[in-house]
Amino acid sequence: MMAEVMPLARVHGPGDVRLDDVPVPLPADGEVIVRVAACGICGSDLGYIAQGGLGGVEPLSEPLPIGHEFAGTIEAVGRGVSGLATGQRVAVNPDHGYIGGGGPEGAMAPFIRVRGASLGETVFPLPGHVSFAQAALAEPLSVGLHAIERLGIAPHDKVAILGAGPIGLCTVAMLRSMGAEKIAIFDRVETRLERARILGAGLACNVDRQPMVEALAEFHGAGERFGAPHVETDAFIDCAGSPQALTQAFGAAKYRARIAVVALHKNPVALDLWRMMANEILITGSIAVDRAEAFGKALAMIAREGSALAPLISHHFDFADFHEALRTAASTEESAKVMLTFADNAA
């Protein structure tokens, strides 16, 4: 590493994100330095910028580094690290140290320190045919997989996904990879719904054209219990964060339906607890942490089916065009996953 300083994307306050010059990291014991080649822009990154921090309640005591969906090449290895070597192409599970999510490191930078570097836990070698941009999808794909596993979804289950943003689309891809066929997804953005169709959704419904419950009744079937109608959907995965969509799903859920909330709801949502009791509806949160196994499964899927995941990435921007990339990622009409690339670091 020739340079002594590098740019790092950090949030300083609401709507205030800057590329700050910071020292290039050096590895301490148990750490590796990764030369970043690709880093996805996540909805949570945009949320941190808009809110001015993780929750927007307390002012930041120091700038917040962002970027947690990334892959690159190991540049340096600290003492005590086994199974990893300089020059290895890798993807990184950001859970340890909360990379880009409250910790001291962020991957929207040419180099990043990975603390607790452990083969198959935090750092995962890449097959030669997997590109860095594909590998950077392992993080959002593992978010979708974690929700699937939280609900115990099997290939024969009928699944509805609320929201066709990047996480919703990644969830479609993971469900299709495991053999699920009765996949429905709902959104208002037709371009994202078209991506969902290509990725394997059997129903991609624009709720401005047809109500969600009506579409599910046609696609999954409908029934009645205790005089109340329901749809035959086995599992709902909320990737939208829309109170209206969640309450509609809850109100139409059948006996022993399962619901996972992946999206960030900024305000409390009122749910019909009588219906929850009477229909034994299971509702669970799903936040992907401590998910080394799911991360590895996502990378294995990428290695098998990487070309089929092309619809997930809508744009590639060089890191030099950071602010333009953020503007594009914030436009739901034109973007899915926006990927930052580091031309000088690609190999």
mmCIF file of C-alpha atoms in Angstrom:
data_model
loop_
_atom_site.group_PDB
_atom_site.id
_atom_site.type_symbol
_atom_site.label_atom_id
_atom_site.label_comp_id
_atom_site.label_asym_id
_atom_site.label_seq_id
_atom_site.Cartn_x
_atom_site.Cartn_y
_atom_site.Cartn_z
ATOM 1 C CA MET A 1 0.000 0.000 0.000
ATOM 2 C CA MET A 2 1.727 3.102 -1.246
ATOM 3 C CA ALA A 3 -0.645 5.808 -0.059
ATOM 4 C CA GLU A 4 -0.693 6.940 3.552
ATOM 5 C CA VAL A 5 -4.230 8.332 3.439
ATOM 6 C CA MET A 6 -7.383 7.279 1.639
ATOM 7 C CA PRO A 7 -10.983 8.505 1.220
ATOM 8 C CA LEU A 8 -13.603 6.894 3.485
ATOM 9 C CA ALA A 9 -17.349 7.567 3.241
ATOM 10 C CA ARG A 10 -18.614 8.771 6.624
ATOM 11 C CA VAL A 11 -21.876 10.282 7.829
ATOM 12 C CA HIS A 12 -21.478 13.519 9.784
ATOM 13 C CA GLY A 13 -25.129 14.404 10.320
ATOM 14 C CA PRO A 14 -28.556 14.315 8.620
ATOM 15 C CA GLY A 15 -28.012 14.425 4.873
ATOM 16 C CA ASP A 16 -24.297 15.032 5.390
ATOM 17 C CA VAL A 17 -22.040 12.301 3.994
ATOM 18 C CA ARG A 18 -18.445 13.051 3.073
ATOM 19 C CA LEU A 19 -15.390 11.343 1.670
ATOM 20 C CA ASP A 20 -12.954 12.017 4.487
ATOM 21 C CA ASP A 21 -9.216 11.518 4.211
ATOM 22 C CA VAL A 22 -8.186 8.962 6.846
ATOM 23 C CA PRO A 23 -5.026 6.898 7.380
ATOM 24 C CA VAL A 24 -4.743 3.691 5.383
ATOM 25 C CA PRO A 25 -5.194 0.911 7.963
ATOM 26 C CA LEU A 26 -2.483 -1.509 9.001
ATOM 27 C CA PRO A 27 -3.269 -4.960 10.424
ATOM 28 C CA ALA A 28 -2.944 -5.717 14.120
ATOM 29 C CA ASP A 29 -2.941 -9.249 15.525
ATOM 30 C CA GLY A 30 -5.888 -11.280 14.261
ATOM 31 C CA GLU A 31 -6.711 -8.817 11.477
ATOM 32 C CA VAL A 32 -6.429 -8.580 7.717
ATOM 33 C CA ILE A 33 -6.521 -5.568 5.428
ATOM 34 C CA VAL A 34 -8.713 -5.988 2.354
ATOM 35 C CA ARG A 35 -8.228 -3.941 -0.793
ATOM 36 C CA VAL A 36 -11.887 -3.279 -1.687
ATOM 37 C CA ALA A 37 -12.897 -3.999 -5.285
ATOM 38 C CA ALA A 38 -16.710 -3.734 -5.085
ATOM 39 C CA CYS A 39 -19.145 -2.440 -2.468
ATOM 40 C CA GLY A 40 -22.922 -2.373 -2.794
ATOM 41 C CA ILE A 41 -25.036 0.549 -1.646
ATOM 42 C CA CYS A 42 -27.691 -0.675 0.792
ATOM 43 C CA GLY A 43 -30.945 0.952 1.785
ATOM 44 C CA SER A 44 -29.588 1.110 5.319
ATOM 45 C CA ASP A 45 -26.677 3.233 4.040
ATOM 46 C CA LEU A 46 -29.166 5.682 2.577
ATOM 47 C CA GLY A 47 -31.098 5.596 5.853
ATOM 48 C CA TYR A 48 -27.993 6.352 7.920
ATOM 49 C CA ILE A 49 -27.255 9.321 5.665
ATOM 50 C CA ALA A 50 -30.812 10.661 5.795
ATOM 51 C CA GLN A 51 -31.108 10.231 9.576
ATOM 52 C CA GLY A 52 -27.601 11.354 10.374
ATOM 53 C CA GLY A 53 -26.690 8.109 12.161
ATOM 54 C CA LEU A 54 -27.937 4.656 13.053
ATOM 55 C CA GLY A 55 -31.206 5.803 14.554
ATOM 56 C CA GLY A 56 -31.280 9.519 14.147
ATOM 57 C CA VAL A 57 -32.070 10.059 17.842
ATOM 58 C CA GLU A 58 -28.731 10.865 19.422
ATOM 59 C CA PRO A 59 -26.276 13.117 17.571
ATOM 60 C CA LEU A 60 -23.121 11.395 16.389
ATOM 61 C CA SER A 61 -20.165 11.636 18.735
ATOM 62 C CA GLU A 62 -17.911 10.955 15.738
ATOM 63 C CA PRO A 63 -18.491 10.404 12.009
ATOM 64 C CA LEU A 64 -20.109 7.082 11.060
ATOM 65 C CA PRO A 65 -18.317 4.960 8.410
ATOM 66 C CA ILE A 66 -20.639 3.220 5.955
ATOM 67 C CA GLY A 67 -20.435 0.296 3.529
ATOM 68 C CA HIS A 68 -20.934 -3.354 4.462
ATOM 69 C CA GLU A 69 -21.594 -5.290 1.220
ATOM 70 C CA PHE A 70 -18.139 -5.843 -0.215
ATOM 71 C CA ALA A 71 -15.458 -8.051 -1.689
ATOM 72 C CA GLY A 72 -11.830 -7.580 -2.633
ATOM 73 C CA THR A 73 -8.295 -8.879 -2.233
ATOM 74 C CA ILE A 74 -6.353 -9.447 0.961
ATOM 75 C CA GLU A 75 -3.613 -6.838 1.049
ATOM 76 C CA ALA A 76 -1.965 -7.614 4.409
ATOM 77 C CA VAL A 77 -2.299 -10.238 7.145
ATOM 78 C CA GLY A 78 -1.703 -9.693 10.841
ATOM 79 C CA ARG A 79 -0.093 -12.153 13.203
ATOM 80 C CA GLY A 80 -2.203 -15.030 14.430
ATOM 81 C CA VAL A 81 -4.378 -15.277 11.313
ATOM 82 C CA SER A 82 -4.424 -18.753 9.781
ATOM 83 C CA GLY A 83 -5.758 -19.957 6.447
ATOM 84 C CA LEU A 84 -5.664 -16.524 4.840
ATOM 85 C CA ALA A 85 -2.896 -14.983 2.736
ATOM 86 C CA THR A 86 -2.127 -11.856 0.788
ATOM 87 C CA GLY A 87 -3.482 -11.915 -2.736
ATOM 88 C CA GLN A 88 -6.535 -14.014 -1.897
ATOM 89 C CA ARG A 89 -9.799 -12.864 -3.449
ATOM 90 C CA VAL A 90 -12.412 -12.765 -0.685
ATOM 91 C CA ALA A 91 -15.863 -11.658 0.421
ATOM 92 C CA VAL A 92 -16.340 -10.453 3.984
ATOM 93 C CA ASN A 93 -19.205 -11.117 6.366
ATOM 94 C CA PRO A 94 -19.558 -7.703 8.077
ATOM 95 C CA ASP A 95 -21.188 -8.912 11.308
ATOM 96 C CA HIS A 96 -18.028 -8.993 13.438
ATOM 97 C CA GLY A 97 -17.277 -5.425 14.460
ATOM 98 C CA TYR A 98 -20.470 -4.134 12.797
ATOM 99 C CA ILE A 99 -18.648 -3.080 9.642
ATOM 100 C CA GLY A 100 -20.525 -0.186 8.084
ATOM 101 C CA GLY A 101 -23.244 -0.427 10.721
ATOM 102 C CA GLY A 102 -21.989 1.333 13.801
ATOM 103 C CA GLY A 103 -18.462 -0.028 14.025
ATOM 104 C CA PRO A 104 -15.235 1.867 13.357
ATOM 105 C CA GLU A 105 -14.792 0.492 9.820
ATOM 106 C CA GLY A 106 -16.680 1.008 6.577
ATOM 107 C CA ALA A 107 -16.149 -0.560 3.167
ATOM 108 C CA MET A 108 -16.812 2.515 1.040
ATOM 109 C CA ALA A 109 -13.076 3.060 0.887
ATOM 110 C CA PRO A 110 -10.133 1.615 -1.058
ATOM 111 C CA PHE A 111 -8.961 -0.415 1.986
ATOM 112 C CA ILE A 112 -10.654 -1.797 5.072
ATOM 113 C CA ARG A 113 -9.505 -3.402 8.301
ATOM 114 C CA VAL A 114 -11.293 -6.691 9.055
ATOM 115 C CA ARG A 115 -11.113 -7.464 12.753
ATOM 116 C CA GLY A 116 -11.402 -11.028 14.010
ATOM 117 C CA ALA A 117 -10.342 -12.365 10.608
ATOM 118 C CA SER A 118 -11.317 -16.014 10.536
ATOM 119 C CA LEU A 119 -11.612 -18.316 7.534
ATOM 120 C CA GLY A 120 -15.243 -19.263 6.960
ATOM 121 C CA GLU A 121 -16.542 -16.957 9.679
ATOM 122 C CA THR A 122 -15.654 -13.413 8.662
ATOM 123 C CA VAL A 123 -13.562 -13.954 5.519
ATOM 124 C CA PHE A 124 -14.565 -16.269 2.661
ATOM 125 C CA PRO A 125 -12.272 -17.081 -0.305
ATOM 126 C CA LEU A 126 -13.833 -16.720 -3.752
ATOM 127 C CA PRO A 127 -13.735 -19.161 -6.660
ATOM 128 C CA GLY A 128 -11.924 -17.724 -9.657
ATOM 129 C CA HIS A 129 -15.075 -17.442 -11.786
ATOM 130 C CA VAL A 130 -16.971 -15.315 -9.236
ATOM 131 C CA SER A 131 -16.580 -11.592 -9.846
ATOM 132 C CA PHE A 132 -16.139 -9.138 -6.989
ATOM 133 C CA ALA A 133 -19.495 -7.502 -7.775
ATOM 134 C CA GLN A 134 -21.223 -10.881 -7.642
ATOM 135 C CA ALA A 135 -19.473 -11.697 -4.368
ATOM 136 C CA ALA A 136 -20.624 -8.400 -2.848
ATOM 137 C CA LEU A 137 -24.189 -9.704 -3.269
ATOM 138 C CA ALA A 138 -23.554 -12.372 -0.628
ATOM 139 C CA GLU A 139 -24.473 -9.925 2.132
ATOM 140 C CA PRO A 140 -27.967 -8.945 0.874
ATOM 141 C CA LEU A 141 -28.623 -12.499 -0.324
ATOM 142 C CA SER A 142 -27.839 -13.793 3.165
ATOM 143 C CA VAL A 143 -30.309 -11.268 4.606
ATOM 144 C CA GLY A 144 -33.041 -12.820 2.479
ATOM 145 C CA LEU A 145 -31.868 -16.335 3.320
ATOM 146 C CA HIS A 146 -31.910 -15.574 7.043
ATOM 147 C CA ALA A 147 -35.588 -14.580 6.823
ATOM 148 C CA ILE A 148 -36.362 -17.738 4.857
ATOM 149 C CA GLU A 149 -34.668 -19.851 7.505
ATOM 150 C CA ARG A 150 -36.337 -17.970 10.364
ATOM 151 C CA LEU A 151 -39.703 -19.041 8.908
ATOM 152 C CA GLY A 152 -38.618 -22.580 8.044
ATOM 153 C CA ILE A 153 -39.776 -22.135 4.456
ATOM 154 C CA ALA A 154 -39.720 -25.295 2.338
ATOM 155 C CA PRO A 155 -39.762 -25.480 -1.492
ATOM 156 C CA HIS A 156 -43.459 -26.408 -1.553
ATOM 157 C CA ASP A 157 -44.518 -23.367 0.503
ATOM 158 C CA LYS A 158 -46.471 -20.499 -1.004
ATOM 159 C CA VAL A 159 -44.550 -17.302 -0.223
ATOM 160 C CA ALA A 160 -45.394 -13.613 -0.548
ATOM 161 C CA ILE A 161 -42.720 -10.918 -0.446
ATOM 162 C CA LEU A 162 -43.704 -7.356 0.349
ATOM 163 C CA GLY A 163 -41.419 -4.967 -1.510
ATOM 164 C CA ALA A 164 -39.261 -5.496 -4.616
ATOM 165 C CA GLY A 165 -36.267 -3.457 -3.529
ATOM 166 C CA PRO A 166 -32.831 -5.104 -3.418
ATOM 167 C CA ILE A 167 -33.610 -7.250 -0.343
ATOM 168 C CA GLY A 168 -36.949 -8.352 -1.761
ATOM 169 C CA LEU A 169 -35.277 -9.243 -5.057
ATOM 170 C CA CYS A 170 -32.502 -11.122 -3.253
ATOM 171 C CA THR A 171 -35.160 -13.062 -1.345
ATOM 172 C CA VAL A 172 -36.808 -14.062 -4.626
ATOM 173 C CA ALA A 173 -33.438 -15.286 -5.911
ATOM 174 C CA MET A 174 -32.765 -17.356 -2.780
ATOM 175 C CA LEU A 175 -36.263 -18.881 -2.823
ATOM 176 C CA ARG A 176 -35.982 -19.777 -6.492
ATOM 177 C CA SER A 177 -32.555 -21.307 -5.911
ATOM 178 C CA MET A 178 -33.989 -23.619 -3.241
ATOM 179 C CA GLY A 179 -36.717 -24.776 -5.624
ATOM 180 C CA ALA A 180 -39.698 -22.678 -4.498
ATOM 181 C CA GLU A 181 -42.175 -21.991 -7.282
ATOM 182 C CA LYS A 182 -45.192 -20.249 -5.760
ATOM 183 C CA ILE A 183 -43.357 -16.954 -5.156
ATOM 184 C CA ALA A 184 -45.362 -13.725 -5.181
ATOM 185 C CA ILE A 185 -43.921 -10.228 -4.792
ATOM 186 C CA PHE A 186 -45.593 -6.844 -4.508
ATOM 187 C CA ASP A 187 -44.433 -3.309 -5.225
ATOM 188 C CA ARG A 188 -45.396 -0.106 -7.031
ATOM 189 C CA VAL A 189 -42.312 0.148 -9.257
ATOM 190 C CA GLU A 190 -42.783 -1.759 -12.497
ATOM 191 C CA THR A 191 -39.080 -1.903 -13.382
ATOM 192 C CA ARG A 192 -38.316 -3.672 -10.101
ATOM 193 C CA LEU A 193 -41.234 -6.055 -10.595
ATOM 194 C CA GLU A 194 -39.871 -6.952 -14.020
ATOM 195 C CA ARG A 195 -36.539 -7.824 -12.408
ATOM 196 C CA ALA A 196 -38.440 -10.037 -9.949
ATOM 197 C CA ARG A 197 -40.116 -11.889 -12.824
ATOM 198 C CA ILE A 198 -36.757 -12.585 -14.441
ATOM 199 C CA LEU A 199 -35.357 -13.800 -11.111
ATOM 200 C CA GLY A 200 -38.176 -16.312 -10.711
ATOM 201 C CA ALA A 201 -41.271 -14.738 -9.150
ATOM 202 C CA GLY A 202 -44.421 -16.459 -10.392
ATOM 203 C CA LEU A 203 -46.466 -13.381 -9.541
ATOM 204 C CA ALA A 204 -45.029 -9.858 -9.585
ATOM 205 C CA CYS A 205 -47.949 -7.578 -8.829
ATOM 206 C CA ASN A 206 -48.153 -3.810 -9.009
ATOM 207 C CA VAL A 207 -50.456 -2.920 -6.116
ATOM 208 C CA ASP A 208 -51.497 0.268 -7.894
ATOM 209 C CA ARG A 209 -53.133 -1.983 -10.493
ATOM 210 C CA GLN A 210 -54.455 -4.844 -8.360
ATOM 211 C CA PRO A 211 -54.878 -5.091 -4.574
ATOM 212 C CA MET A 212 -52.413 -7.451 -2.888
ATOM 213 C CA VAL A 213 -54.993 -9.645 -1.162
ATOM 214 C CA GLU A 214 -57.025 -10.056 -4.352
ATOM 215 C CA ALA A 215 -53.905 -11.041 -6.315
ATOM 216 C CA LEU A 216 -52.819 -13.520 -3.628
ATOM 217 C CA ALA A 217 -56.263 -15.122 -3.550
ATOM 218 C CA GLU A 218 -55.975 -15.759 -7.289
ATOM 219 C CA PHE A 219 -52.373 -16.984 -7.166
ATOM 220 C CA HIS A 220 -52.222 -18.937 -3.870
ATOM 221 C CA GLY A 221 -55.896 -19.649 -3.310
ATOM 222 C CA ALA A 222 -58.341 -18.476 -0.648
ATOM 223 C CA GLY A 223 -60.406 -19.847 2.215
ATOM 224 C CA GLU A 224 -62.348 -18.960 5.339
ATOM 225 C CA ARG A 225 -61.927 -19.560 9.090
ATOM 226 C CA PHE A 226 -64.288 -18.442 11.855
ATOM 227 C CA GLY A 227 -66.222 -16.520 9.248
ATOM 228 C CA ALA A 228 -63.215 -14.470 8.160
ATOM 229 C CA PRO A 229 -61.642 -14.837 4.691
ATOM 230 C CA HIS A 230 -57.956 -15.586 4.252
ATOM 231 C CA VAL A 231 -55.448 -16.368 1.524
ATOM 232 C CA GLU A 232 -53.599 -19.684 1.345
ATOM 233 C CA THR A 233 -50.177 -18.067 1.542
ATOM 234 C CA ASP A 234 -47.901 -20.014 3.910
ATOM 235 C CA ALA A 235 -45.317 -17.314 4.590
ATOM 236 C CA PHE A 236 -45.001 -13.544 4.206
ATOM 237 C CA ILE A 237 -41.667 -11.721 4.178
ATOM 238 C CA ASP A 238 -41.887 -7.974 4.761
ATOM 239 C CA CYS A 239 -39.107 -6.230 2.854
ATOM 240 C CA ALA A 240 -41.070 -3.020 2.313
ATOM 241 C CA GLY A 241 -41.516 -1.344 5.690
ATOM 242 C CA SER A 242 -45.031 -0.273 4.695
ATOM 243 C CA PRO A 243 -47.507 -0.381 7.601
ATOM 244 C CA GLN A 244 -50.392 -0.677 5.132
ATOM 245 C CA ALA A 245 -48.856 -3.677 3.351
ATOM 246 C CA LEU A 246 -48.003 -5.446 6.612
ATOM 247 C CA THR A 247 -51.454 -4.956 8.122
ATOM 248 C CA GLN A 248 -53.079 -6.180 4.902
ATOM 249 C CA ALA A 249 -50.919 -9.310 4.965
ATOM 250 C CA PHE A 250 -51.647 -9.876 8.639
ATOM 251 C CA GLY A 251 -55.371 -9.412 8.080
ATOM 252 C CA ALA A 252 -55.400 -11.965 5.264
ATOM 253 C CA ALA A 253 -53.098 -14.547 6.904
ATOM 254 C CA LYS A 254 -54.447 -18.097 7.237
ATOM 255 C CA TYR A 255 -54.237 -20.514 10.151
ATOM 256 C CA ARG A 256 -50.585 -20.930 11.175
ATOM 257 C CA ALA A 257 -49.237 -18.578 8.528
ATOM 258 C CA ARG A 258 -45.754 -17.218 9.262
ATOM 259 C CA ILE A 259 -44.578 -13.639 8.874
ATOM 260 C CA ALA A 260 -41.012 -12.280 9.003
ATOM 261 C CA VAL A 261 -40.316 -8.561 9.288
ATOM 262 C CA VAL A 262 -37.020 -7.736 7.590
ATOM 263 C CA ALA A 263 -37.787 -4.121 6.732
ATOM 264 C CA LEU A 264 -37.192 -1.200 9.048
ATOM 265 C CA HIS A 265 -40.474 0.221 10.342
ATOM 266 C CA LYS A 266 -39.857 3.711 11.678
ATOM 267 C CA ASN A 267 -43.096 3.863 13.667
ATOM 268 C CA PRO A 268 -45.209 1.348 15.634
ATOM 269 C CA VAL A 269 -47.745 -0.672 13.631
ATOM 270 C CA ALA A 270 -51.123 -1.760 15.049
ATOM 271 C CA LEU A 271 -51.886 -5.456 14.462
ATOM 272 C CA ASP A 272 -55.063 -7.453 15.145
ATOM 273 C CA LEU A 273 -53.938 -9.635 18.052
ATOM 274 C CA TRP A 274 -57.284 -11.453 18.187
ATOM 275 C CA ARG A 275 -56.612 -12.684 14.666
ATOM 276 C CA MET A 276 -53.057 -13.581 15.654
ATOM 277 C CA MET A 277 -54.376 -15.683 18.550
ATOM 278 C CA ALA A 278 -57.265 -17.280 16.674
ATOM 279 C CA ASN A 279 -55.182 -18.214 13.646
ATOM 280 C CA GLU A 280 -51.982 -18.972 15.583
ATOM 281 C CA ILE A 281 -50.047 -16.642 13.304
ATOM 282 C CA LEU A 282 -46.298 -16.638 13.888
ATOM 283 C CA ILE A 283 -44.608 -13.268 13.458
ATOM 284 C CA THR A 284 -40.877 -12.795 13.909
ATOM 285 C CA GLY A 285 -38.238 -10.194 13.325
ATOM 286 C CA SER A 286 -35.312 -11.001 11.088
ATOM 287 C CA ILE A 287 -32.021 -9.137 11.385
ATOM 288 C CA ALA A 288 -29.071 -10.876 9.833
ATOM 289 C CA VAL A 289 -26.294 -10.987 12.420
ATOM 290 C CA ASP A 290 -24.160 -13.954 13.456
ATOM 291 C CA ARG A 291 -24.930 -15.454 10.055
ATOM 292 C CA ALA A 292 -21.653 -16.972 8.904
ATOM 293 C CA GLU A 293 -23.447 -20.127 7.771
ATOM 294 C CA ALA A 294 -26.032 -18.193 5.759
ATOM 295 C CA PHE A 295 -23.279 -16.020 4.266
ATOM 296 C CA GLY A 296 -21.421 -19.136 3.135
ATOM 297 C CA LYS A 297 -24.599 -20.585 1.622
ATOM 298 C CA ALA A 298 -25.197 -17.353 -0.268
ATOM 299 C CA LEU A 299 -21.681 -17.436 -1.696
ATOM 300 C CA ALA A 300 -22.140 -21.070 -2.717
ATOM 301 C CA MET A 301 -25.331 -20.098 -4.534
ATOM 302 C CA ILE A 302 -23.497 -17.259 -6.276
ATOM 303 C CA ALA A 303 -20.791 -19.688 -7.388
ATOM 304 C CA ARG A 304 -23.443 -21.992 -8.874
ATOM 305 C CA GLU A 305 -25.817 -19.444 -10.348
ATOM 306 C CA GLY A 306 -23.942 -16.163 -10.599
ATOM 307 C CA SER A 307 -25.011 -15.335 -14.145
ATOM 308 C CA ALA A 308 -28.687 -15.724 -13.200
ATOM 309 C CA LEU A 309 -28.274 -12.975 -10.593
ATOM 310 C CA ALA A 310 -27.495 -10.269 -13.159
ATOM 311 C CA PRO A 311 -30.908 -8.558 -12.713
ATOM 312 C CA LEU A 312 -30.026 -7.760 -9.099
ATOM 313 C CA ILE A 313 -27.398 -5.191 -10.113
ATOM 314 C CA SER A 314 -28.746 -2.214 -12.026
ATOM 315 C CA HIS A 315 -25.718 0.094 -11.991
ATOM 316 C CA HIS A 316 -21.935 0.098 -11.566
ATOM 317 C CA PHE A 317 -20.246 3.347 -10.533
ATOM 318 C CA ASP A 318 -16.579 4.026 -9.981
ATOM 319 C CA PHE A 319 -15.906 5.178 -6.429
ATOM 320 C CA ALA A 320 -14.858 8.539 -7.888
ATOM 321 C CA ASP A 321 -18.552 9.028 -8.761
ATOM 322 C CA PHE A 322 -19.671 8.294 -5.195
ATOM 323 C CA HIS A 323 -22.283 11.031 -4.855
ATOM 324 C CA GLU A 324 -23.831 10.282 -8.248
ATOM 325 C CA ALA A 325 -24.047 6.621 -7.213
ATOM 326 C CA LEU A 326 -25.902 7.609 -4.032
ATOM 327 C CA ARG A 327 -28.380 9.710 -6.006
ATOM 328 C CA THR A 328 -29.039 6.792 -8.344
ATOM 329 C CA ALA A 329 -29.473 4.331 -5.482
ATOM 330 C CA ALA A 330 -32.043 6.640 -3.899
ATOM 331 C CA SER A 331 -34.162 6.553 -7.074
ATOM 332 C CA THR A 332 -36.420 3.506 -6.810
ATOM 333 C CA GLU A 333 -37.667 4.038 -10.353
ATOM 334 C CA GLU A 334 -34.271 3.575 -11.964
ATOM 335 C CA SER A 335 -32.208 1.403 -9.639
ATOM 336 C CA ALA A 336 -32.010 -1.983 -7.973
ATOM 337 C CA LYS A 337 -28.619 -2.768 -6.425
ATOM 338 C CA VAL A 338 -26.084 -0.035 -7.165
ATOM 339 C CA MET A 339 -22.496 -1.248 -6.988
ATOM 340 C CA LEU A 340 -19.467 0.917 -6.266
ATOM 341 C CA THR A 341 -16.338 -0.364 -7.969
ATOM 342 C CA PHE A 342 -12.700 0.495 -7.402
ATOM 343 C CA ALA A 343 -11.014 0.311 -10.777
ATOM 344 C CA ASP A 344 -7.492 0.447 -9.373
ATOM 345 C CA ASN A 345 -8.274 -2.453 -7.020
ATOM 346 C CA ALA A 346 -9.923 -4.893 -9.430
ATOM 347 C CA ALA A 347 -8.013 -8.057 -10.182
#
